[in-house]
Amino acid sequence: MLSEMPPPVNKRDNPYAAPVLDSLSPINAQVSAMSTGSLNGIDILFVAGFGPITRAATQEQSRQLYQDTLRLPLQSMDGNPGYLHSDRIDGVKHLALWPLTQASQSCFGIDDWPEHLPAPQCWLELEAADLVAATATLKAAAYALL
């Protein structure tokens, strides 16, 4: 239930928030460029997917919120009951609740998120016109790609 969830963490009190927010400053400085679909030479075509990263301890609460309370048409992926997703929501190509252990497996090949990195709260997949050019641009700007 929502009343049982912990209160949000004040970003100023979170030791991980400042480095993450600082790493986004080149993007934040270019917000006006986003309206044109191009960011530092990266031509973003559309948002391919988005969703929260869920934790094992609150997996059922997350499911209840998104499926029962918000009534989103989420379903389990075949063979993967923890990955709830939908491609049937207007305005969203793909929405999914992605368990942190699965995100860690996808990025690092291990079940536990590395302690030296802040654990993600959500995932975002963007479709770029030229993936090679987008990757080179991000690496040249010193972004670590997972």
mmCIF file of C-alpha atoms in Angstrom:
data_model
loop_
_atom_site.group_PDB
_atom_site.id
_atom_site.type_symbol
_atom_site.label_atom_id
_atom_site.label_comp_id
_atom_site.label_asym_id
_atom_site.label_seq_id
_atom_site.Cartn_x
_atom_site.Cartn_y
_atom_site.Cartn_z
ATOM 1 C CA MET A 1 0.000 0.000 0.000
ATOM 2 C CA LEU A 2 1.155 3.544 -0.602
ATOM 3 C CA SER A 3 0.894 4.455 3.089
ATOM 4 C CA GLU A 4 3.476 1.777 3.899
ATOM 5 C CA MET A 5 6.060 3.057 1.464
ATOM 6 C CA PRO A 6 8.960 5.120 2.839
ATOM 7 C CA PRO A 7 8.880 8.875 2.285
ATOM 8 C CA PRO A 8 10.886 10.195 -0.665
ATOM 9 C CA VAL A 9 14.517 10.975 0.055
ATOM 10 C CA ASN A 10 15.517 14.628 -0.021
ATOM 11 C CA LYS A 11 18.013 14.874 -2.890
ATOM 12 C CA ARG A 12 20.235 17.131 -0.812
ATOM 13 C CA ASP A 13 20.523 14.412 1.842
ATOM 14 C CA ASN A 14 21.213 11.636 -0.663
ATOM 15 C CA PRO A 15 24.984 11.161 -1.190
ATOM 16 C CA TYR A 16 24.313 9.591 -4.605
ATOM 17 C CA ALA A 17 21.999 12.271 -5.985
ATOM 18 C CA ALA A 18 24.596 15.026 -6.464
ATOM 19 C CA PRO A 19 26.976 13.006 -8.689
ATOM 20 C CA VAL A 20 24.080 11.691 -10.763
ATOM 21 C CA LEU A 21 22.507 15.132 -11.106
ATOM 22 C CA ASP A 22 25.918 16.656 -11.893
ATOM 23 C CA SER A 23 26.467 14.062 -14.611
ATOM 24 C CA LEU A 24 23.266 15.247 -16.273
ATOM 25 C CA SER A 25 24.315 18.905 -16.412
ATOM 26 C CA PRO A 26 25.508 18.773 -20.045
ATOM 27 C CA ILE A 27 22.083 17.437 -20.988
ATOM 28 C CA ASN A 28 20.224 19.909 -18.789
ATOM 29 C CA ALA A 29 22.161 22.766 -20.358
ATOM 30 C CA GLN A 30 20.888 21.650 -23.771
ATOM 31 C CA VAL A 31 17.179 21.315 -22.943
ATOM 32 C CA SER A 32 16.172 23.701 -25.708
ATOM 33 C CA ALA A 33 18.008 21.519 -28.224
ATOM 34 C CA MET A 34 15.807 18.579 -27.231
ATOM 35 C CA SER A 35 12.745 20.241 -28.733
ATOM 36 C CA THR A 36 14.385 19.972 -32.149
ATOM 37 C CA GLY A 37 15.077 16.250 -31.718
ATOM 38 C CA SER A 38 18.845 16.752 -31.781
ATOM 39 C CA LEU A 39 21.188 16.898 -28.790
ATOM 40 C CA ASN A 40 24.884 17.514 -29.353
ATOM 41 C CA GLY A 41 24.732 15.770 -32.707
ATOM 42 C CA ILE A 42 22.522 12.946 -31.480
ATOM 43 C CA ASP A 43 19.309 12.659 -33.437
ATOM 44 C CA ILE A 44 16.743 11.107 -31.054
ATOM 45 C CA LEU A 45 13.826 9.700 -33.006
ATOM 46 C CA PHE A 46 11.566 8.686 -30.114
ATOM 47 C CA VAL A 47 11.396 7.199 -26.619
ATOM 48 C CA ALA A 48 11.329 3.457 -27.232
ATOM 49 C CA GLY A 49 10.608 2.504 -23.631
ATOM 50 C CA PHE A 50 10.464 3.658 -20.057
ATOM 51 C CA GLY A 51 9.656 2.284 -16.632
ATOM 52 C CA PRO A 52 10.545 2.004 -12.979
ATOM 53 C CA ILE A 53 13.285 -0.268 -11.671
ATOM 54 C CA THR A 54 11.731 -2.422 -8.958
ATOM 55 C CA ARG A 55 13.329 -3.937 -5.874
ATOM 56 C CA ALA A 56 12.714 -7.502 -4.699
ATOM 57 C CA ALA A 57 11.456 -6.288 -1.301
ATOM 58 C CA THR A 58 8.753 -4.130 -2.891
ATOM 59 C CA GLN A 59 8.038 -6.099 -6.079
ATOM 60 C CA GLU A 60 4.469 -6.965 -5.058
ATOM 61 C CA GLN A 61 3.754 -3.389 -3.922
ATOM 62 C CA SER A 62 4.959 -2.122 -7.291
ATOM 63 C CA ARG A 63 2.744 -4.610 -9.102
ATOM 64 C CA GLN A 64 -0.258 -3.586 -7.008
ATOM 65 C CA LEU A 65 0.328 0.108 -7.705
ATOM 66 C CA TYR A 66 0.739 -0.172 -11.462
ATOM 67 C CA GLN A 67 -1.697 -3.031 -12.190
ATOM 68 C CA ASP A 68 -4.372 -2.818 -9.496
ATOM 69 C CA THR A 69 -4.446 0.856 -8.533
ATOM 70 C CA LEU A 70 -3.505 2.554 -11.818
ATOM 71 C CA ARG A 71 -5.078 -0.284 -13.851
ATOM 72 C CA LEU A 72 -2.317 -0.342 -16.453
ATOM 73 C CA PRO A 73 -2.607 -3.346 -18.781
ATOM 74 C CA LEU A 74 0.660 -4.951 -17.683
ATOM 75 C CA GLN A 75 1.422 -8.598 -18.196
ATOM 76 C CA SER A 76 4.297 -10.879 -17.313
ATOM 77 C CA MET A 77 6.784 -11.745 -19.995
ATOM 78 C CA ASP A 78 6.745 -15.416 -20.957
ATOM 79 C CA GLY A 79 9.190 -17.223 -18.676
ATOM 80 C CA ASN A 80 9.875 -14.058 -16.665
ATOM 81 C CA PRO A 81 7.050 -13.328 -14.185
ATOM 82 C CA GLY A 82 8.938 -10.446 -12.525
ATOM 83 C CA TYR A 83 9.103 -8.372 -15.718
ATOM 84 C CA LEU A 84 5.688 -6.723 -16.117
ATOM 85 C CA HIS A 85 5.246 -4.846 -19.370
ATOM 86 C CA SER A 86 2.813 -3.403 -21.892
ATOM 87 C CA ASP A 87 2.948 -2.230 -25.468
ATOM 88 C CA ARG A 88 -0.762 -1.341 -25.354
ATOM 89 C CA ILE A 89 -0.734 2.058 -23.609
ATOM 90 C CA ASP A 90 -1.426 5.051 -25.839
ATOM 91 C CA GLY A 91 1.536 7.398 -26.053
ATOM 92 C CA VAL A 92 4.049 4.825 -24.802
ATOM 93 C CA LYS A 93 5.797 2.353 -27.068
ATOM 94 C CA HIS A 94 6.893 0.095 -24.181
ATOM 95 C CA LEU A 95 6.370 0.459 -20.422
ATOM 96 C CA ALA A 96 7.862 -2.104 -18.056
ATOM 97 C CA LEU A 97 8.578 -2.680 -14.399
ATOM 98 C CA TRP A 98 12.138 -4.019 -14.543
ATOM 99 C CA PRO A 99 13.496 -5.808 -11.458
ATOM 100 C CA LEU A 100 16.882 -4.466 -10.342
ATOM 101 C CA THR A 101 18.409 -7.941 -10.396
ATOM 102 C CA GLN A 102 17.460 -8.296 -14.064
ATOM 103 C CA ALA A 103 18.787 -4.818 -14.893
ATOM 104 C CA SER A 104 22.050 -5.763 -13.184
ATOM 105 C CA GLN A 105 22.212 -9.022 -15.155
ATOM 106 C CA SER A 106 21.603 -7.111 -18.383
ATOM 107 C CA CYS A 107 24.249 -4.462 -17.694
ATOM 108 C CA PHE A 108 26.920 -6.371 -15.757
ATOM 109 C CA GLY A 109 26.139 -10.099 -15.908
ATOM 110 C CA ILE A 110 25.635 -10.302 -12.118
ATOM 111 C CA ASP A 111 22.532 -10.322 -9.881
ATOM 112 C CA ASP A 112 23.603 -7.526 -7.510
ATOM 113 C CA TRP A 113 23.983 -3.942 -8.685
ATOM 114 C CA PRO A 114 27.611 -2.842 -8.162
ATOM 115 C CA GLU A 115 27.973 -0.957 -4.889
ATOM 116 C CA HIS A 116 30.201 1.735 -6.434
ATOM 117 C CA LEU A 117 27.315 2.865 -8.685
ATOM 118 C CA PRO A 118 24.040 4.429 -7.544
ATOM 119 C CA ALA A 119 21.207 1.968 -8.111
ATOM 120 C CA PRO A 120 18.877 3.210 -10.847
ATOM 121 C CA GLN A 121 15.309 4.253 -10.106
ATOM 122 C CA CYS A 122 14.083 3.879 -13.686
ATOM 123 C CA TRP A 123 15.181 2.918 -17.172
ATOM 124 C CA LEU A 124 14.859 4.843 -20.410
ATOM 125 C CA GLU A 125 15.446 3.572 -23.925
ATOM 126 C CA LEU A 126 15.831 6.072 -26.745
ATOM 127 C CA GLU A 127 15.857 5.302 -30.444
ATOM 128 C CA ALA A 128 18.612 7.215 -32.243
ATOM 129 C CA ALA A 129 18.913 7.714 -35.993
ATOM 130 C CA ASP A 130 22.571 6.636 -35.903
ATOM 131 C CA LEU A 131 23.517 4.444 -32.941
ATOM 132 C CA VAL A 132 27.243 4.466 -33.762
ATOM 133 C CA ALA A 133 27.342 8.280 -33.927
ATOM 134 C CA ALA A 134 25.232 8.632 -30.762
ATOM 135 C CA THR A 135 27.529 6.233 -28.879
ATOM 136 C CA ALA A 136 30.649 8.081 -30.048
ATOM 137 C CA THR A 137 29.158 11.447 -29.056
ATOM 138 C CA LEU A 138 28.265 10.229 -25.565
ATOM 139 C CA LYS A 139 31.660 8.586 -25.036
ATOM 140 C CA ALA A 140 33.433 11.748 -26.240
ATOM 141 C CA ALA A 141 31.476 13.671 -23.605
ATOM 142 C CA ALA A 142 32.789 11.199 -20.966
ATOM 143 C CA TYR A 143 29.478 9.433 -20.322
ATOM 144 C CA ALA A 144 29.872 5.856 -19.137
ATOM 145 C CA LEU A 145 27.598 3.592 -21.145
ATOM 146 C CA LEU A 146 26.272 0.478 -19.444
#
